[in-house]
mmCIF file of C-alpha atoms and ligand atoms in Angstrom:
data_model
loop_
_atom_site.group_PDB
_atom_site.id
_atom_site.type_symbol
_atom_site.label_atom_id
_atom_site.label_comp_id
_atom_site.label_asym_id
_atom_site.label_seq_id
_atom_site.Cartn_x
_atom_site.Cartn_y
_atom_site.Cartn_z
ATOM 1 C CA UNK Z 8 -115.459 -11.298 73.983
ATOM 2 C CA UNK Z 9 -117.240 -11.004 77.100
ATOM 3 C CA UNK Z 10 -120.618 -12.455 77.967
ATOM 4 C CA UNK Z 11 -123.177 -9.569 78.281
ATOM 5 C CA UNK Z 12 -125.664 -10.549 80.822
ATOM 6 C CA UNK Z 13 -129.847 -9.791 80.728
ATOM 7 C CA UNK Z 14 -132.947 -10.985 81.904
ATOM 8 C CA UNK Z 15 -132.882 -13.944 78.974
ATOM 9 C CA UNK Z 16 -130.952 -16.100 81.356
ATOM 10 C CA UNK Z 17 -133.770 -17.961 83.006
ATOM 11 C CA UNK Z 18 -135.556 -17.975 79.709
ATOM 12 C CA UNK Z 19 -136.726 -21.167 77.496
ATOM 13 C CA UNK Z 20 -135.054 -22.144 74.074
ATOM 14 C CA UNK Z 21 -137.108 -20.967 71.696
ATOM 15 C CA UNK Z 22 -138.076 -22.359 68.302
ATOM 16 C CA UNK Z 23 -135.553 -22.018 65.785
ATOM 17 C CA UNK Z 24 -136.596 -19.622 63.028
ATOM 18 C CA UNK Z 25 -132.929 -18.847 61.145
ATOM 19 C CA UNK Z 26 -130.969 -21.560 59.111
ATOM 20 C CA UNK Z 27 -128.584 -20.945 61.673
ATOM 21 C CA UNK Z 28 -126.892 -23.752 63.761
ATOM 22 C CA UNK Z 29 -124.404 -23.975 66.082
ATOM 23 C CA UNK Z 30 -123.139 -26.432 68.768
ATOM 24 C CA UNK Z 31 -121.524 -26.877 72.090
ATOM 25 C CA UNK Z 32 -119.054 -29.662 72.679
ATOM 26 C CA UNK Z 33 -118.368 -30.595 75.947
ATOM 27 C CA UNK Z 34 -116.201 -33.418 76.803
ATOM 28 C CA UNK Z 35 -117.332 -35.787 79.923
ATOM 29 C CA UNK Z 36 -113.225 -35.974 80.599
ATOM 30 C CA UNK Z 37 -113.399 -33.850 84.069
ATOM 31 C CA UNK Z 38 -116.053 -30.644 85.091
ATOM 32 C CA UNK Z 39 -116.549 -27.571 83.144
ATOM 33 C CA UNK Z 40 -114.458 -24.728 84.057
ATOM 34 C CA UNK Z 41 -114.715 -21.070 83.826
ATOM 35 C CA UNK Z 42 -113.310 -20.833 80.074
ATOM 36 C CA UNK Z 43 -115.804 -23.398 78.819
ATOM 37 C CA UNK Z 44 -118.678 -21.499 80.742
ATOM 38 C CA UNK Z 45 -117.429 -18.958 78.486
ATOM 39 C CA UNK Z 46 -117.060 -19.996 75.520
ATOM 40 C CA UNK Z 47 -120.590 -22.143 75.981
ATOM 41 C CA UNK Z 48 -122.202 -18.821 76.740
ATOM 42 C CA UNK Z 49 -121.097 -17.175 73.745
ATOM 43 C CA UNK Z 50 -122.507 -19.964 71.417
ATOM 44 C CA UNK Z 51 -125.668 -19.869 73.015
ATOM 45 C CA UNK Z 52 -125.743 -16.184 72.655
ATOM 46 C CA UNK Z 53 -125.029 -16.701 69.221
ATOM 47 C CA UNK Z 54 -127.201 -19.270 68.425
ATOM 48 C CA UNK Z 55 -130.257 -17.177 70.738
ATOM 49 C CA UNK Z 56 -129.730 -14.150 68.813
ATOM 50 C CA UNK Z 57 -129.512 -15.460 65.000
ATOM 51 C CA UNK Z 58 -132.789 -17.146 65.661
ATOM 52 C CA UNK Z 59 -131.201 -20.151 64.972
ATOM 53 C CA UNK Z 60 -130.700 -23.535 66.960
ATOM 54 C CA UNK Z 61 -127.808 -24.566 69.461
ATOM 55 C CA UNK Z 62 -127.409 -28.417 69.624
ATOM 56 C CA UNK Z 63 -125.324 -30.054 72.481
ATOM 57 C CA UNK Z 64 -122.888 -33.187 70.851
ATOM 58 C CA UNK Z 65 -121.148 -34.850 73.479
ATOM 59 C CA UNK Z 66 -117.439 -35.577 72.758
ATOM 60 C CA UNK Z 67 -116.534 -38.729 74.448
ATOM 61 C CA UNK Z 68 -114.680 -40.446 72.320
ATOM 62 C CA UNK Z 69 -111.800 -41.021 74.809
ATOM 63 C CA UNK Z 70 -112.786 -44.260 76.277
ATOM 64 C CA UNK Z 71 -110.224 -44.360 79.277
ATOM 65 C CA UNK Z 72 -110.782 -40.147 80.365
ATOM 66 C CA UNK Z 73 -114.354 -40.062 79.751
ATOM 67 C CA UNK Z 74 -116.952 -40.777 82.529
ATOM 68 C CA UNK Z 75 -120.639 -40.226 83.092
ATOM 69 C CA UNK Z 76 -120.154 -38.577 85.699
ATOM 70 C CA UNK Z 77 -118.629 -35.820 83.610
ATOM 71 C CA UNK Z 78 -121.253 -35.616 81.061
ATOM 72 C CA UNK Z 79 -124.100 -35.265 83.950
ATOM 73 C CA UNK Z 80 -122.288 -32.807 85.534
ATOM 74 C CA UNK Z 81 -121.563 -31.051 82.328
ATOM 75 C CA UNK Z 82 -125.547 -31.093 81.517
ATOM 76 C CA UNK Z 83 -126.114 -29.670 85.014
ATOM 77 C CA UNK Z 84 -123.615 -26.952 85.089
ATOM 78 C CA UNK Z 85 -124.835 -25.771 81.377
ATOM 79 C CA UNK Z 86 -128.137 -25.529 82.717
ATOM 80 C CA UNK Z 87 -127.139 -23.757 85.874
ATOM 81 C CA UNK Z 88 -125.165 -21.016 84.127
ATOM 82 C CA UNK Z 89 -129.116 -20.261 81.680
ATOM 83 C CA UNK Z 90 -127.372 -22.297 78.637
ATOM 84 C CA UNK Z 91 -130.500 -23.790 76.792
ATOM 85 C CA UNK Z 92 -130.278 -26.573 73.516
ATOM 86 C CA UNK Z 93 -132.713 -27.756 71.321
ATOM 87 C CA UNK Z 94 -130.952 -30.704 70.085
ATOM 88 C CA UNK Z 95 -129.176 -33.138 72.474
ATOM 89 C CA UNK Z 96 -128.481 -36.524 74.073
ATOM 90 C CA UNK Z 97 -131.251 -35.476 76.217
ATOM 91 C CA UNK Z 98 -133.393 -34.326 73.869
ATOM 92 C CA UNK Z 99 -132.965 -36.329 70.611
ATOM 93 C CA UNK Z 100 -133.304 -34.350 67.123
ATOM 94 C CA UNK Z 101 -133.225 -35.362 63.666
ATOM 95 C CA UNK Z 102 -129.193 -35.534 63.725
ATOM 96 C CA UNK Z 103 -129.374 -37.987 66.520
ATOM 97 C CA UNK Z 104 -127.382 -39.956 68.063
ATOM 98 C CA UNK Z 105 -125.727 -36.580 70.082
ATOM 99 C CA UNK Z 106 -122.748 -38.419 71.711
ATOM 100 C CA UNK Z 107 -119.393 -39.237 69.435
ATOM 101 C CA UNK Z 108 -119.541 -43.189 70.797
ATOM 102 C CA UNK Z 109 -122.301 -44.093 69.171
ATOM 103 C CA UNK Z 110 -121.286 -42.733 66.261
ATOM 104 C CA UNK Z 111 -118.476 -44.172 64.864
ATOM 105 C CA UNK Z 112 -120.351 -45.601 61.424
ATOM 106 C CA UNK Z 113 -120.258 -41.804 60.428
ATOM 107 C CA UNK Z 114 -116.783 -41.300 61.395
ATOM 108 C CA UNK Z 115 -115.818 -44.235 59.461
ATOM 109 C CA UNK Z 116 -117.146 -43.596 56.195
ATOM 110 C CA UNK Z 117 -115.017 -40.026 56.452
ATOM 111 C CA UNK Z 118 -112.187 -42.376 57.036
ATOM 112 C CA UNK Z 119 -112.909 -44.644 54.172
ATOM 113 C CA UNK Z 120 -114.032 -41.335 51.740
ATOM 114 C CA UNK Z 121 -110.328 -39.616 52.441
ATOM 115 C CA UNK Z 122 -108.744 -43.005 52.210
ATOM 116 C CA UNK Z 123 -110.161 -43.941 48.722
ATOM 117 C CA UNK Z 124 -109.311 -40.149 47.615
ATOM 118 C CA UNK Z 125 -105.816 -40.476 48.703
ATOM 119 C CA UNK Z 126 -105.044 -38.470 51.301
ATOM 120 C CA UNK Z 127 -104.537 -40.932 53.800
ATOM 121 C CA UNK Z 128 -101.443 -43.227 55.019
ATOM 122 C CA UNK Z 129 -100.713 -45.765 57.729
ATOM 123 C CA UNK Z 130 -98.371 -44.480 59.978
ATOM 124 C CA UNK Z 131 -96.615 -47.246 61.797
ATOM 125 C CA UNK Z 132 -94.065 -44.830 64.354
ATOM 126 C CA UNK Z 133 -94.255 -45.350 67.932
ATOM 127 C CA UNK Z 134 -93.985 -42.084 70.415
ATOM 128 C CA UNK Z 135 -90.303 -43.179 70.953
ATOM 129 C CA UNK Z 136 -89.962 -42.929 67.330
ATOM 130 C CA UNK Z 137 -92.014 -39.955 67.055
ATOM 131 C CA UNK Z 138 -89.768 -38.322 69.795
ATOM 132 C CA UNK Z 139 -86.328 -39.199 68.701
ATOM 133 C CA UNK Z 140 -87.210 -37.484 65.545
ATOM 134 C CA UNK Z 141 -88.038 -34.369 67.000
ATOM 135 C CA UNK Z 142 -85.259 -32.511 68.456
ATOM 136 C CA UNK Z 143 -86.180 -28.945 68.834
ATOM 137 C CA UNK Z 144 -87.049 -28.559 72.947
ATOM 138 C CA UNK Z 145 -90.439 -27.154 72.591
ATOM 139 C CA UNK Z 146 -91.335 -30.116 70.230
ATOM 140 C CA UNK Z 147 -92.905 -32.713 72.532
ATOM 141 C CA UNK Z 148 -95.295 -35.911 71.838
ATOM 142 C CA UNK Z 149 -98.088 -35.446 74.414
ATOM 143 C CA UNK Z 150 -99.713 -38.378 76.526
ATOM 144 C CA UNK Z 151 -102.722 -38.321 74.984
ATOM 145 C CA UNK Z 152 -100.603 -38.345 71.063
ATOM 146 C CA UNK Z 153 -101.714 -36.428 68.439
ATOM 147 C CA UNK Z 154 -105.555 -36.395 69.199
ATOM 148 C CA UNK Z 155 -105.579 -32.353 68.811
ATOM 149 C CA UNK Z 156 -108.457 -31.704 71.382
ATOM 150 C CA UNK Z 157 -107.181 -33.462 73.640
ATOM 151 C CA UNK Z 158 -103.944 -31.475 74.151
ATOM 152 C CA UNK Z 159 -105.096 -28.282 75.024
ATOM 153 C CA UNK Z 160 -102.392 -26.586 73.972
ATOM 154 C CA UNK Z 161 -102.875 -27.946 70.502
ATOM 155 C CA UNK Z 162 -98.652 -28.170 70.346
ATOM 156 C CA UNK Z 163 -98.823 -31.529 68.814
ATOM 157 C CA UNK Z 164 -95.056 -31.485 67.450
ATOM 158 C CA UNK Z 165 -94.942 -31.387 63.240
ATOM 159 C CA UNK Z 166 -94.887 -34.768 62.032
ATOM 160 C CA UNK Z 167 -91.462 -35.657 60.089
ATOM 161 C CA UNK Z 168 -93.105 -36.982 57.682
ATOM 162 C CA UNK Z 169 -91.526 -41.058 57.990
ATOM 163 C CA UNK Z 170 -94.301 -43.010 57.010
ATOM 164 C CA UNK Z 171 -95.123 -40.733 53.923
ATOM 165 C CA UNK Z 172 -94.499 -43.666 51.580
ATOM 166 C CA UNK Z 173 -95.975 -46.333 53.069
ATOM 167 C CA UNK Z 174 -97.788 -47.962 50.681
ATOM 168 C CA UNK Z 175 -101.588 -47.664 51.190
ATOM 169 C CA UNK Z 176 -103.377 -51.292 51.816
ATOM 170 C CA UNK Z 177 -104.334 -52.814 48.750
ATOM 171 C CA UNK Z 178 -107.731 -51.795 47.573
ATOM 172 C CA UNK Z 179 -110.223 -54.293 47.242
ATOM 173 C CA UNK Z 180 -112.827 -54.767 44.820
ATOM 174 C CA UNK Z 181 -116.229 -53.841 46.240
ATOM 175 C CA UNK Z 182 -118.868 -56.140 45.933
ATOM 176 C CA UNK Z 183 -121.182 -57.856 48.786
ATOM 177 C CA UNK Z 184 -118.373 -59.933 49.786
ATOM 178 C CA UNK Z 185 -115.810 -58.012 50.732
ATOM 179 C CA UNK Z 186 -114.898 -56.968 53.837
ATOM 180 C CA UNK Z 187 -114.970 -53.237 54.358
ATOM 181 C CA UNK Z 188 -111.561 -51.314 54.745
ATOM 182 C CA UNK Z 189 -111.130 -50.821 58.233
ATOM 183 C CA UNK Z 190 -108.498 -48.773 60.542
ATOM 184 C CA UNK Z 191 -107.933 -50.737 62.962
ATOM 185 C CA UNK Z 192 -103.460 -51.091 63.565
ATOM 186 C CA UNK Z 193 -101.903 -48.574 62.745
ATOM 187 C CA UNK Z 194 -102.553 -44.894 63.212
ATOM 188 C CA UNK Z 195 -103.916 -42.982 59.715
ATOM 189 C CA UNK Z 196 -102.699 -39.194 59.138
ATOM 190 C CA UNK Z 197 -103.715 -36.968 56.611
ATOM 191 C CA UNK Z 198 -100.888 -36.154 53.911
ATOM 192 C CA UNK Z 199 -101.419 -32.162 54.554
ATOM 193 C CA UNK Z 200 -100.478 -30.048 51.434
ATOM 194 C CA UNK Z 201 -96.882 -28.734 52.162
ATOM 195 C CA UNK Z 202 -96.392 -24.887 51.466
ATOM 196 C CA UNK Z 203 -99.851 -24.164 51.237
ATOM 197 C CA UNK Z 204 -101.352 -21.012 53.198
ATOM 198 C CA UNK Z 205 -104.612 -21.533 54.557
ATOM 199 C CA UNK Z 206 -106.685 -18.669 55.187
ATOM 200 C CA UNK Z 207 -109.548 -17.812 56.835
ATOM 201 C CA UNK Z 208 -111.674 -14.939 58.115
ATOM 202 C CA UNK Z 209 -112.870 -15.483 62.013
ATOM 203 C CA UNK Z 210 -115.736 -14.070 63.080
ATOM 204 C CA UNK Z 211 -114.340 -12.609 66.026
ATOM 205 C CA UNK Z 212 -110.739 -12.367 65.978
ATOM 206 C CA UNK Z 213 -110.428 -11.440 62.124
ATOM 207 C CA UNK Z 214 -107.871 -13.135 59.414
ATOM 208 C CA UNK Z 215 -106.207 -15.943 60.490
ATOM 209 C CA UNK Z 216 -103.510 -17.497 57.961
ATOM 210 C CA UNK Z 217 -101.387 -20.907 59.002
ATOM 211 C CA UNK Z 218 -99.003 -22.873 56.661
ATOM 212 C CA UNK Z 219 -99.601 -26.775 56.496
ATOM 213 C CA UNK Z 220 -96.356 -28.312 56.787
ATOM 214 C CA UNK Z 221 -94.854 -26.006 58.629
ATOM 215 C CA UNK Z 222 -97.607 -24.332 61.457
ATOM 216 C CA UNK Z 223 -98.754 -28.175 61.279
ATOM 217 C CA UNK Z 224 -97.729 -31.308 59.522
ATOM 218 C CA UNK Z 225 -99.306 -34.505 58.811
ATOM 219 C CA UNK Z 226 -101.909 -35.094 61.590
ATOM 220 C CA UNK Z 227 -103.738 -38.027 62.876
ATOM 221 C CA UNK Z 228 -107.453 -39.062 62.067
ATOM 222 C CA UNK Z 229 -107.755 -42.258 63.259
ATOM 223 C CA UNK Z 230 -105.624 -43.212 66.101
ATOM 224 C CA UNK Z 231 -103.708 -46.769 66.392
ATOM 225 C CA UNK Z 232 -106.172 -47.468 69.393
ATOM 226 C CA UNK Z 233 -108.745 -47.491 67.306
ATOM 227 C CA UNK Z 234 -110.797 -44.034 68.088
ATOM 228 C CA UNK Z 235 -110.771 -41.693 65.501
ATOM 229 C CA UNK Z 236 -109.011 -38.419 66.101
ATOM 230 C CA UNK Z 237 -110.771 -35.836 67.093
ATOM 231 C CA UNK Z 238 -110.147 -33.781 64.002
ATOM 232 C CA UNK Z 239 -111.556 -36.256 62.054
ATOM 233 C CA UNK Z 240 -115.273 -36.666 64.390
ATOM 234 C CA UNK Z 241 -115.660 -33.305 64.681
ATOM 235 C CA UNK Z 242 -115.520 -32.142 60.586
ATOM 236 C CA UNK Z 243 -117.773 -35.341 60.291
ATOM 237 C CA UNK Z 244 -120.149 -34.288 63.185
ATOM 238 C CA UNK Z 245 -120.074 -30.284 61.976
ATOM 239 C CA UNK Z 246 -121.143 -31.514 58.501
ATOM 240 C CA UNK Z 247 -124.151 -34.370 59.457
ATOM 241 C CA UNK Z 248 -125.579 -32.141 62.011
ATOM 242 C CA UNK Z 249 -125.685 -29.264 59.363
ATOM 243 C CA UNK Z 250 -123.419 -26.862 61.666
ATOM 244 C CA UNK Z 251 -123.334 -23.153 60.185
ATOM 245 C CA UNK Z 252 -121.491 -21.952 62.599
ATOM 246 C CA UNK Z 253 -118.436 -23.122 64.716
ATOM 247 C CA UNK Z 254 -118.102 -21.112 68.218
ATOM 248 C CA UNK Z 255 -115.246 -22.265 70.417
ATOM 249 C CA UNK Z 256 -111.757 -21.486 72.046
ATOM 250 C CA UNK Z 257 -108.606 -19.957 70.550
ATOM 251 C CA UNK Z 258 -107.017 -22.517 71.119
ATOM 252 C CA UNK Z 259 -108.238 -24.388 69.048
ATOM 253 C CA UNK Z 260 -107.497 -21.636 65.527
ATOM 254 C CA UNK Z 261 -105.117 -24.014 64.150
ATOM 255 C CA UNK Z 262 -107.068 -26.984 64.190
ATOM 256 C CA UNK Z 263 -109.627 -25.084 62.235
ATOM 257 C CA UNK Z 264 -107.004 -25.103 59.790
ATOM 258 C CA UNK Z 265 -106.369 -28.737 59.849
ATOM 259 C CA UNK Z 266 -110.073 -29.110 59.696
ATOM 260 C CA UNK Z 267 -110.432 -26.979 56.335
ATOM 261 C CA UNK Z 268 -108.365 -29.210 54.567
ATOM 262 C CA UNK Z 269 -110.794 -31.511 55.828
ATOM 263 C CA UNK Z 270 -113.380 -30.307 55.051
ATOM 264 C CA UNK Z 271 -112.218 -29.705 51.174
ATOM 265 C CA UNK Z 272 -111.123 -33.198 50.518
ATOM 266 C CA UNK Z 273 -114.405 -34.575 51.710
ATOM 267 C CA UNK Z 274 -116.063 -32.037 50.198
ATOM 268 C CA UNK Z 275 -117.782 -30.575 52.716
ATOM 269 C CA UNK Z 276 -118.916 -27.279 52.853
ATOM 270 C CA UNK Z 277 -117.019 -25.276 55.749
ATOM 271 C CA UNK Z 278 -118.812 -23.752 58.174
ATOM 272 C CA UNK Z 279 -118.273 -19.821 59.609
ATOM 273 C CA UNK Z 280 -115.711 -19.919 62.590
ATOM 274 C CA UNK Z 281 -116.005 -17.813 65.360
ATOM 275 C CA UNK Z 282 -112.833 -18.740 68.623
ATOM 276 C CA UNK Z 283 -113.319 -16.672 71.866
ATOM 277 C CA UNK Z 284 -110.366 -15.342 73.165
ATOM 278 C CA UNK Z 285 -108.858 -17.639 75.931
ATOM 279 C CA UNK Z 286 -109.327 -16.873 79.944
ATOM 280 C CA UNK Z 287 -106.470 -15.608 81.647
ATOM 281 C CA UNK Z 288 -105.592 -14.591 85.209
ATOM 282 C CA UNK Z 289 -104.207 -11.452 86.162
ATOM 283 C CA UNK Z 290 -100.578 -13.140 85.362
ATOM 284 C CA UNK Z 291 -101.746 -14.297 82.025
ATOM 285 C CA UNK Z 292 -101.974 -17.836 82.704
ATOM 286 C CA UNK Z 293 -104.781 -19.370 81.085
ATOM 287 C CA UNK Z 294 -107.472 -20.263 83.519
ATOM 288 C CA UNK Z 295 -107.776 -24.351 81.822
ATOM 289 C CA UNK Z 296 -105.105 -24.620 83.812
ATOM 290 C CA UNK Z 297 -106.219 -24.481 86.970
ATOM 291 C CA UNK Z 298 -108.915 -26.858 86.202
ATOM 292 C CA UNK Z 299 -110.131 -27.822 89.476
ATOM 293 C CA UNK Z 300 -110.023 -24.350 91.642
ATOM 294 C CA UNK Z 301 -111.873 -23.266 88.967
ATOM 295 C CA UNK Z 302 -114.504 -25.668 87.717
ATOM 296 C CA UNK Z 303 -117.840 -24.704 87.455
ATOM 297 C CA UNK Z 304 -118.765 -27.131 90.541
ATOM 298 C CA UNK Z 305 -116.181 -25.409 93.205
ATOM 299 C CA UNK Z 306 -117.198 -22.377 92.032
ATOM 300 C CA UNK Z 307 -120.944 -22.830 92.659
ATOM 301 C CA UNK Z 308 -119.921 -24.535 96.025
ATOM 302 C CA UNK Z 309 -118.038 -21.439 96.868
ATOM 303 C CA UNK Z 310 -121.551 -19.556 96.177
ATOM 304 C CA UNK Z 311 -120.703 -17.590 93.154
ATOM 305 C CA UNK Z 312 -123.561 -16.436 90.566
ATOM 306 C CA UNK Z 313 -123.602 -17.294 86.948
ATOM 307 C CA UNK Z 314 -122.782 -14.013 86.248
ATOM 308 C CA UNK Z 315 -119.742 -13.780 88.610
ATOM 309 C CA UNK Z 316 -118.732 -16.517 86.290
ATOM 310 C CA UNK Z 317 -119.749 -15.164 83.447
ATOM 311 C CA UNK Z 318 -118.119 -11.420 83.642
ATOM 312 C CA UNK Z 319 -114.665 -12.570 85.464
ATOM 313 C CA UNK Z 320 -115.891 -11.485 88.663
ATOM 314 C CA UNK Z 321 -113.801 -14.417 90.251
ATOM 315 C CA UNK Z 322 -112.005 -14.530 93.174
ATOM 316 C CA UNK Z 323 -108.410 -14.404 93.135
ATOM 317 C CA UNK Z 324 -106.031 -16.947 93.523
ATOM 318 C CA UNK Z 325 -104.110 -17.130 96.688
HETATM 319 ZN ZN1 LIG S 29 -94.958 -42.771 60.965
#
């Protein structure tokens, strides 16, 4: 869905007066491009036009890609293309703190919830490991693992399921001196339920219906490193910040589905989705990929308009 442009561009956020809420989620791991102008556009619109409130969540839970830098630009570009919040890192808000490293108390007691429920195990496989068992040629292990967000692509290769039976750590007895359960070495995946269809209705691109265990396996929510995935963070984040609404890319449908079985075994409600089509060129290749003829700052540079930007009106590539 294209952007339709008007005179609101230049215009203040107003008060919130819907139950609606919605976010943007930039990630401070290089500058905004054209799809996430996009994509950021439309859930402002959204937001603007329900009434309802946008809030701005910095996800910078990657400690080695993620620079300040990033996150000012990402600030600066949002507010060059007319893209007003009411809730941020700059602007505090009742859900506060707005950036994923300063909240990992939250994501932990998602971990700890799904843990005690049982749908967690410690998954002890290295990449190698991970990528001798997976012989099928479009099956790779990414460098940045099974994070989801982070590879774009979301191809994260189905997990064979090895570690299935590890034995979960032995609970201990709560009481003021024990330690609390913690992560920390080894990565924790989420025993998906095999053969089951989810479904859901998107708000812009209609039914959408994936099979766990065989569109995706067993997927990471808290990473060996000691970040927690970003599957994990972001059902966490959707749910404290009272999110109705979910507005981002396509690629990103079948995480949606990961995160609805999150979202039922921590009993969250889920919120609406809405996934904008992705940006392609005129040979189909999506625009992400040419991240840095195409970021928001080259493109300003080059003197285009937020709404060149914002209605494809881009020059082409050589
Ligand atoms: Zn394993």
């Amino acid at each position: 869905m294209l952007p339709t442009l008007g005179s609101s561009m230049a215009s203040i956020a107003p008060t919130p007066t819907s139950s609606y809420r919605g976010r943007i989620a930039p990630s401070p791991t290089g500058y905004l491009h054209v799809g996430h102008a996009r994509t950021f556009w439309t859930a402002w619109q959204r937001a603007r036009d329900a009434g309802g409130a946008l809030i701005l969540r910095m996800e910078d839970l990657d400690p080695d890609r993620s620079k300040a830098i990033y996150a000012e630009a990402a600030y600066d570009d949002l507010r060059w293309l007319g893209i007003r919040w009411q809730e941020g890192p700059d602007k505090a808000g009742p859900c506060a703190p707005y950036v994923q490293s300063r909240r990992r108390s939250v994501y932990l007691a998602a971990w700890r919830a799904l843990l005690r429920r049982g749908f967690l195990y410690p998954c002890h496989c290295s990449r190698k490991d991970l990528e001798a068992a997976l012989s099928a040629p479009h099956e790779r292990v990414t460098a940045q693992g099974a994070g989801g967000k982070l590879d774009m692509e979301d191809d994260e290769p189905i997990y064979p399921g090895t570690c299935r039976r590890n034995p979960a750590p032995p609970r201990q007895l709560p009481g003021p001196t024990a330690e609390p359960e913690m992560p920390e070495g080894s990565n924790w995946r989420f025993r998906v339920p095999d053969g089951e269809a989810i479904e859901f209705i998107d708000r812009n691109l209609g039914p959408q219906r994936y099979v766990a265990g065989r569109d995706f396996g067993d997927f990471v929510v808290w990473r060996r490193d000691g970040v927690p995935s970003y599957q994990l963070a972001c059902v966490a984040d959707d749910a404290a910040m009272g999110i109705t609404e979910v507005v981002r890319g396509a690629d990103l449908l079948k995480s949606t589905a990961r995160q609805i079985l999150l979202n039922r075994a921590l009993g969250y409600a889920d919120p609406a989705w809405f996934h904008c089509r992705l940006v392609v060129d005129h040979n189909g290749r999506r625009l992400a990929k040419r991240h840095d003829s195409l970021s928001l700052r080259s493109l300003r540079q080059r003197g285009l308009t937020p709404m060149n930007i914002l209605s494809a009106d881009l020059p082409v590539e050589e």
